[in-house]
Amino acid sequence: MSADQYVVGVDYGTLSGRALVVRVRDGREMGTGVFAYPHAVCESTLPATGEKLPPDWALQVPSDYIEVLKRAVPDAIADAGIDPADVIGIATDFTACTMIPVTSDGTPLCELDAFRASPHAYVKLWKHHAAQPQADRINALAAERGEEWLPRYGGLISSEWEFAKGLQLLEEAPEVYDAMWRYVEAADWIVWQLGGAYVRNACTAGYKGIHQDGRYPTPGFLAALNPDFAGFVTDKLDHPIGQLGARAGSLTAQAAAWTGLPEGIAVAVGNVDAHVSAPAAQAVRPGQLVAIMGTSTCHVVNPDHLAVVPGMCGVVDGGIVEGLYGYEAGQSGVGDIFAWFVDNCVPPAYHEAAASHPGGLHGYLTDLAAQQPIGAHGLVALDWHSGNRSVLVNHELSGLILGLTLQTRPEGIYRALVEATAFGTRTIVEAFVSSGVAIDEFIIVGGLKKNELLLQIYADVLNLPLTVAESAQGPALGSAIHAAVAAGAYADVPAAAASMGGRSAGVHTPIPANVAAYDALYREYSTLHDYFGRGANDVMRRLKHLRRKALA
Amino acid sequence: MSADQYVVGVDYGTLSGRALVVRVRDGREMGTGVFAYPHAVCESTLPATGEKLPPDWALQVPSDYIEVLKRAVPDAIADAGIDPADVIGIATDFTACTMIPVTSDGTPLCELDAFRASPHAYVKLWKHHAAQPQADRINALAAERGEEWLPRYGGLISSEWEFAKGLQLLEEAPEVYDAMWRYVEAADWIVWQLGGAYVRNACTAGYKGIHQDGRYPTPGFLAALNPDFAGFVTDKLDHPIGQLGARAGSLTAQAAAWTGLPEGIAVAVGNVDAHVSAPAAQAVRPGQLVAIMGTSTCHVVNPDHLAVVPGMCGVVDGGIVEGLYGYEAGQSGVGDIFAWFVDNCVPPAYHEAAASHPGGLHGYLTDLAAQQPIGAHGLVALDWHSGNRSVLVNHELSGLILGLTLQTRPEGIYRALVEATAFGTRTIVEAFVSSGVAIDEFIIVGGLKKNELLLQIYADVLNLPLTVAESAQGPALGSAIHAAVAAGAYADVPAAAASMGGRSAGVHTPIPANVAAYDALYREYSTLHDYFGRGANDVMRRLKHLRRKALA
């Protein structure tokens, strides 16, 4: 009788990395390990020098990612109680677009003495939003020239993506730009560290790197942005592309030492946290919208036809599932808005009352909020504390709370913020539906699926049946599924998903009276959304400009 | 050598009453006593029964006012260390429009067994805002009929005032309305308790009771609102009017027992906290805008001509100073917005850090906020948590904070709220100036004058030199000045003010760079003010409606 085989999926999130050991034959989750990045997200100062960072910056330190391999993977193996010799493959998923400037051997520039003090030499995390001016120029020029790739991204390129970040790097730190061999997605850098070879994954290349139908934006377009940017694709970006689920390399001796896994096992092509989660939730048929909800929310859906959907992040042929068009949309801030509120806006009495609550302050506020009838708080909020990724694609937007009175209490604001994120999701759903991409089911993956109030609010606001992924570790399980395919245990990702993924049987069904009540509040949200988001009043952009000037 | 003579001024605020003993010959403040109303403001439940109150209600319990006489006046005498036999008069000022339904002997209906459980039988505090539907009808009808008194109130009657509150009383509790002999301003009820006679003061009659040129709204107008309301003026309101500084009566034996003051001394006609403060600050010439800043702000200014100023609370010929037109404007929420924020929106770490701060949490937040360059918080707020008294006169409006990001911290929001109240004041100043009422100096009276950051923000936002009243107890000193006049120690209020009032020499001067920076933020405030306040988007009204429906 042969021993069971296992794979390891590693999910690189915004604040920590999580490793999951999964049994190949049925997806059973055997053990897990988590390691929080020691440098977390650098938003105010550069750790190496203490230098103050400008507003809207968000950096990370790449050695933190290696620490995850050294700590979380062995912890997961130990937790699983398995023999590491039975592990046949490893795969990773990462936040995106998170970018690292590297030398030709993969060394991040920030690890060189010459660039240790240079903020631009560090990892720019997905939520680094300081490249908005560059994104604005890219969008204006692409619209003016009628670039054929633009509609694939809903008509707008995000400041979070490769070209905006690359142009900012060139213009603000040309010495770093010149010194880097390639500008690499962290999703691919970590695979390079594991498997010894740089393979650019099809997913980020398509969604974040404007790679469509085998082509990137032309040198002529890039030169029109900035003459020195003409060679960005050829000199800094272009590289052979690996398909999702393919083998990128074999575990190196060094990576084997880091992780305690056998040298030479399969290392899968890199992937993105959101996209990898759809197979984990077995949500790969047209009509199923998967929301990976955590710090932010990423939405993916796989219709069988191409449509132009305004404000989407992107569409890539086979970007998630072979044979279908993989659409991505997103909300830049969700869980981190709730965390910001809990950390900064809740008085001591609530902290004290929540001390004995099993769900902590979030759980306590949720319980209080659940007692309120819809609309009783008198509030409506805009969920733009981190800007708006879809459908407005504008990170100069900011959050708003309206309806405050002297009777307003923290649980009311908390509920209004949860509702605002649901309204933001509905805006995305309506953009899909009105563009001909049907949505008939909403599936939540990620930490927020534990919040019953949030789930019912989403079901009611969206007026869609809502299920949740069975796994508490959707992205890590999704990565493990890709590891199994890369190791040759399954023929392809859908086959592996059928055996290894899963969704809970329970469904949150919309309650008609709640749906009607939320329709009224959603109309208010939509009016404010369009007033502040579509140019009638650009106050948010002007306030960000004033803020930057004041802090300069 | 004859002994010095003294007067007592009692200032009835929103949460407490303060007595001040003042020397007649020079206004020297000898001693003070404060007593907080045991029932404070009843906004959620009726104390007598625990019955839940509807949204926007604000009641008080009249016996609390008598307690102030029993506690704060003797305390002030003791603090002054004077012989009470040397006190020659007492005067009071009160929040307005604060209304009590009474029997013919002055007994509040809520003190009768029959009405103890009836919320409508209690005092309706100035900030009871549940009569907005009635105010809307009064305004619509007055505009339609072209009532000549309407322009004197900036074209809009407030839900806070006598006719709106009276109509609500009639329509929601006809049994209380029928049982009451008169609907009396608390300002006059307390004088009745002191001096034994009901005298209606000219100030509230003019500003809150639509008494203009000797006339009230006609029975025909009232009948058109509601046939049963036709007799409101003749049956419930009309009464001989006393002039400011006149003697309303003599201290009764019972009131002498309560206060420890000599029976028979002068009791002055009632007055309003804001209006009484102008003489205390010697601010009685045209061009001087006096802001009495506390829970809310009341503005008074005395031009020498009549003008139509949109959105003012009212103008009364000689309403403050004989020979000049007394204008009143106001902001419904100022200090109570800051208090709401400090009580409900500041996390434990700030409370801990502020524990050793002499200014408490307000002082700690102010210190942090003072370190921020203008605009660095990236925020703009609307100061409508209690609605808007001027210039929009709409208590269905509510507060807003815009520009929130994950980097937003409490001190930023705190500063934005202070700035919002300054922008609200500027809106009022601009309404005066554009209507031909010049303003060349801004004088602050009240507790908030201690906050140096707030004073400089106001000077910069208004671009006006700013002085503060010398007395820490502007309204109580103003009442004492009126007591001295009522007792015959001075010929009139201006003469008494010249001897007894005072302003500090120091002036806060606008800083040109700050003025320019705030001009930009004020433009944003104004755009939002008009968008949400003038009908382009009535979302705030609709949210209040949804809230009432949800809580019903």
CSV table of C-alpha atoms in Angstrom, one decimal, chain A residues 43 56-57 127 333 336-337 340 342-348 350-351 373-380 384-386 397-410 413 517 520-521 524 527-528 531-532 537-540 542-544 546-548 550-551, chain B residues 43 56-57 127 333 336-337 340 342-348 350-351 373-380 384-386 397-410 413 517 520-521 524 527-528 531-532 537-540 542-544 546-548 550-551:
chain,number,residue,atom,x,y,z
A,43,GLU,CA,3.6,53.3,4.9
A,56,ASP,CA,0.1,56.9,-0.5
A,57,TRP,CA,3.3,54.9,-0.4
A,127,LYS,CA,-1.7,49.2,-2.4
A,333,GLY,CA,-10.4,48.5,0.8
A,336,ASP,CA,-8.7,47.1,6.2
A,337,ILE,CA,-11.5,49.7,6.4
A,340,TRP,CA,-8.9,51.0,10.5
A,342,VAL,CA,-11.7,49.3,15.1
A,343,ASP,CA,-8.2,50.5,15.6
A,344,ASN,CA,-8.8,54.3,15.4
A,345,CYS,CA,-12.4,55.1,16.1
A,346,VAL,CA,-13.8,53.0,18.9
A,347,PRO,CA,-13.9,54.3,22.5
A,348,PRO,CA,-12.5,52.6,25.6
A,350,TYR,CA,-16.4,49.3,23.8
A,351,HIS,CA,-12.9,47.8,24.1
A,373,PRO,CA,-33.1,47.5,11.7
A,374,ILE,CA,-31.8,48.5,8.3
A,375,GLY,CA,-31.5,52.3,8.0
A,376,ALA,CA,-31.8,52.9,11.8
A,377,HIS,CA,-28.3,54.3,11.9
A,378,GLY,CA,-29.3,57.0,9.5
A,379,LEU,CA,-25.9,56.7,7.7
A,380,VAL,CA,-24.5,56.0,4.3
A,384,TRP,CA,-13.1,54.5,-0.7
A,385,HIS,CA,-10.6,54.8,2.2
A,386,SER,CA,-8.1,53.1,-0.1
A,397,LEU,CA,-11.0,59.0,-4.2
A,398,SER,CA,-11.4,58.7,-0.4
A,399,GLY,CA,-13.9,57.6,2.2
A,400,LEU,CA,-17.0,59.4,3.3
A,401,ILE,CA,-19.5,59.0,6.1
A,402,LEU,CA,-22.8,61.0,5.8
A,403,GLY,CA,-25.7,61.2,8.2
A,404,LEU,CA,-23.7,61.7,11.4
A,405,THR,CA,-25.6,63.1,14.4
A,406,LEU,CA,-24.9,63.4,18.1
A,407,GLN,CA,-26.8,60.1,18.4
A,408,THR,CA,-24.5,58.2,16.1
A,409,ARG,CA,-22.7,55.4,17.8
A,410,PRO,CA,-19.7,53.2,16.8
A,413,ILE,CA,-20.8,53.5,11.7
A,517,ALA,CA,-34.8,48.4,2.3
A,520,ALA,CA,-33.4,52.6,-1.0
A,521,LEU,CA,-30.0,52.9,0.7
A,524,GLU,CA,-28.3,57.0,-2.1
A,527,THR,CA,-25.9,59.0,-6.3
A,528,LEU,CA,-23.0,59.8,-4.0
A,531,TYR,CA,-21.3,62.6,-7.8
A,532,PHE,CA,-17.9,62.2,-6.2
A,537,ASN,CA,-17.3,67.2,-7.7
A,538,ASP,CA,-13.6,66.3,-7.7
A,539,VAL,CA,-13.2,67.4,-4.0
A,540,MET,CA,-11.6,64.1,-3.1
A,542,ARG,CA,-8.3,68.2,-4.6
A,543,LEU,CA,-8.1,67.3,-0.9
A,544,LYS,CA,-5.4,64.7,-1.7
A,546,LEU,CA,-3.8,69.8,-0.8
A,547,ARG,CA,-2.7,67.1,1.6
A,548,ARG,CA,0.4,66.3,-0.4
A,550,ALA,CA,0.8,70.5,3.0
A,551,LEU,CA,3.0,67.5,3.9
B,43,GLU,CA,-32.9,62.2,24.5
B,56,ASP,CA,-34.7,64.0,17.5
B,57,TRP,CA,-36.4,64.6,20.9
B,127,LYS,CA,-32.5,71.3,20.5
B,333,GLY,CA,-24.0,72.1,17.0
B,336,ASP,CA,-21.4,69.3,21.4
B,337,ILE,CA,-20.0,68.0,18.2
B,340,TRP,CA,-19.7,63.7,20.7
B,342,VAL,CA,-14.4,62.7,22.1
B,343,ASP,CA,-17.0,60.5,23.8
B,344,ASN,CA,-17.7,58.2,20.9
B,345,CYS,CA,-14.8,58.1,18.4
B,346,VAL,CA,-11.5,58.2,20.2
B,347,PRO,CA,-9.6,54.9,21.0
B,348,PRO,CA,-8.1,53.9,24.3
B,350,TYR,CA,-5.5,58.4,23.2
B,351,HIS,CA,-7.5,58.3,26.5
B,373,PRO,CA,-0.3,72.0,8.5
B,374,ILE,CA,-3.6,73.2,7.1
B,375,GLY,CA,-5.0,70.6,4.7
B,376,ALA,CA,-2.6,67.8,5.9
B,377,HIS,CA,-5.5,65.7,7.3
B,378,GLY,CA,-7.0,65.6,3.8
B,379,LEU,CA,-10.5,66.0,5.3
B,380,VAL,CA,-13.5,68.3,5.0
B,384,TRP,CA,-24.5,69.5,10.8
B,385,HIS,CA,-24.7,66.8,13.5
B,386,SER,CA,-27.5,68.8,15.1
B,397,LEU,CA,-29.5,67.9,7.7
B,398,SER,CA,-26.8,65.8,9.3
B,399,GLY,CA,-23.0,65.7,9.6
B,400,LEU,CA,-20.5,64.5,7.0
B,401,ILE,CA,-16.8,63.6,7.0
B,402,LEU,CA,-15.2,63.3,3.6
B,403,GLY,CA,-11.6,62.4,2.7
B,404,LEU,CA,-11.2,59.5,5.1
B,405,THR,CA,-8.3,57.1,4.4
B,406,LEU,CA,-6.6,54.3,6.3
B,407,GLN,CA,-4.1,57.0,7.4
B,408,THR,CA,-6.8,59.2,9.0
B,409,ARG,CA,-6.3,59.6,12.7
B,410,PRO,CA,-8.5,61.0,15.5
B,413,ILE,CA,-11.0,64.4,12.3
B,517,ALA,CA,-5.0,77.9,2.6
B,520,ALA,CA,-9.3,76.6,-0.7
B,521,LEU,CA,-10.9,74.4,2.0
B,524,GLU,CA,-14.9,72.8,-0.8
B,527,THR,CA,-19.8,73.4,-2.5
B,528,LEU,CA,-20.8,70.5,-0.2
B,531,TYR,CA,-25.1,70.5,-2.7
B,532,PHE,CA,-26.5,68.8,0.4
B,537,ASN,CA,-29.2,66.0,-3.1
B,538,ASP,CA,-31.7,65.7,-0.3
B,539,VAL,CA,-30.0,62.5,0.9
B,540,MET,CA,-29.8,63.7,4.5
B,542,ARG,CA,-34.2,60.9,3.2
B,543,LEU,CA,-31.9,59.1,5.6
B,544,LYS,CA,-33.6,60.7,8.6
B,546,LEU,CA,-35.6,56.0,6.7
B,547,ARG,CA,-34.2,56.2,10.3
B,548,ARG,CA,-37.5,57.2,11.8
B,550,ALA,CA,-36.8,51.9,10.8
B,551,LEU,CA,-37.1,52.8,14.5
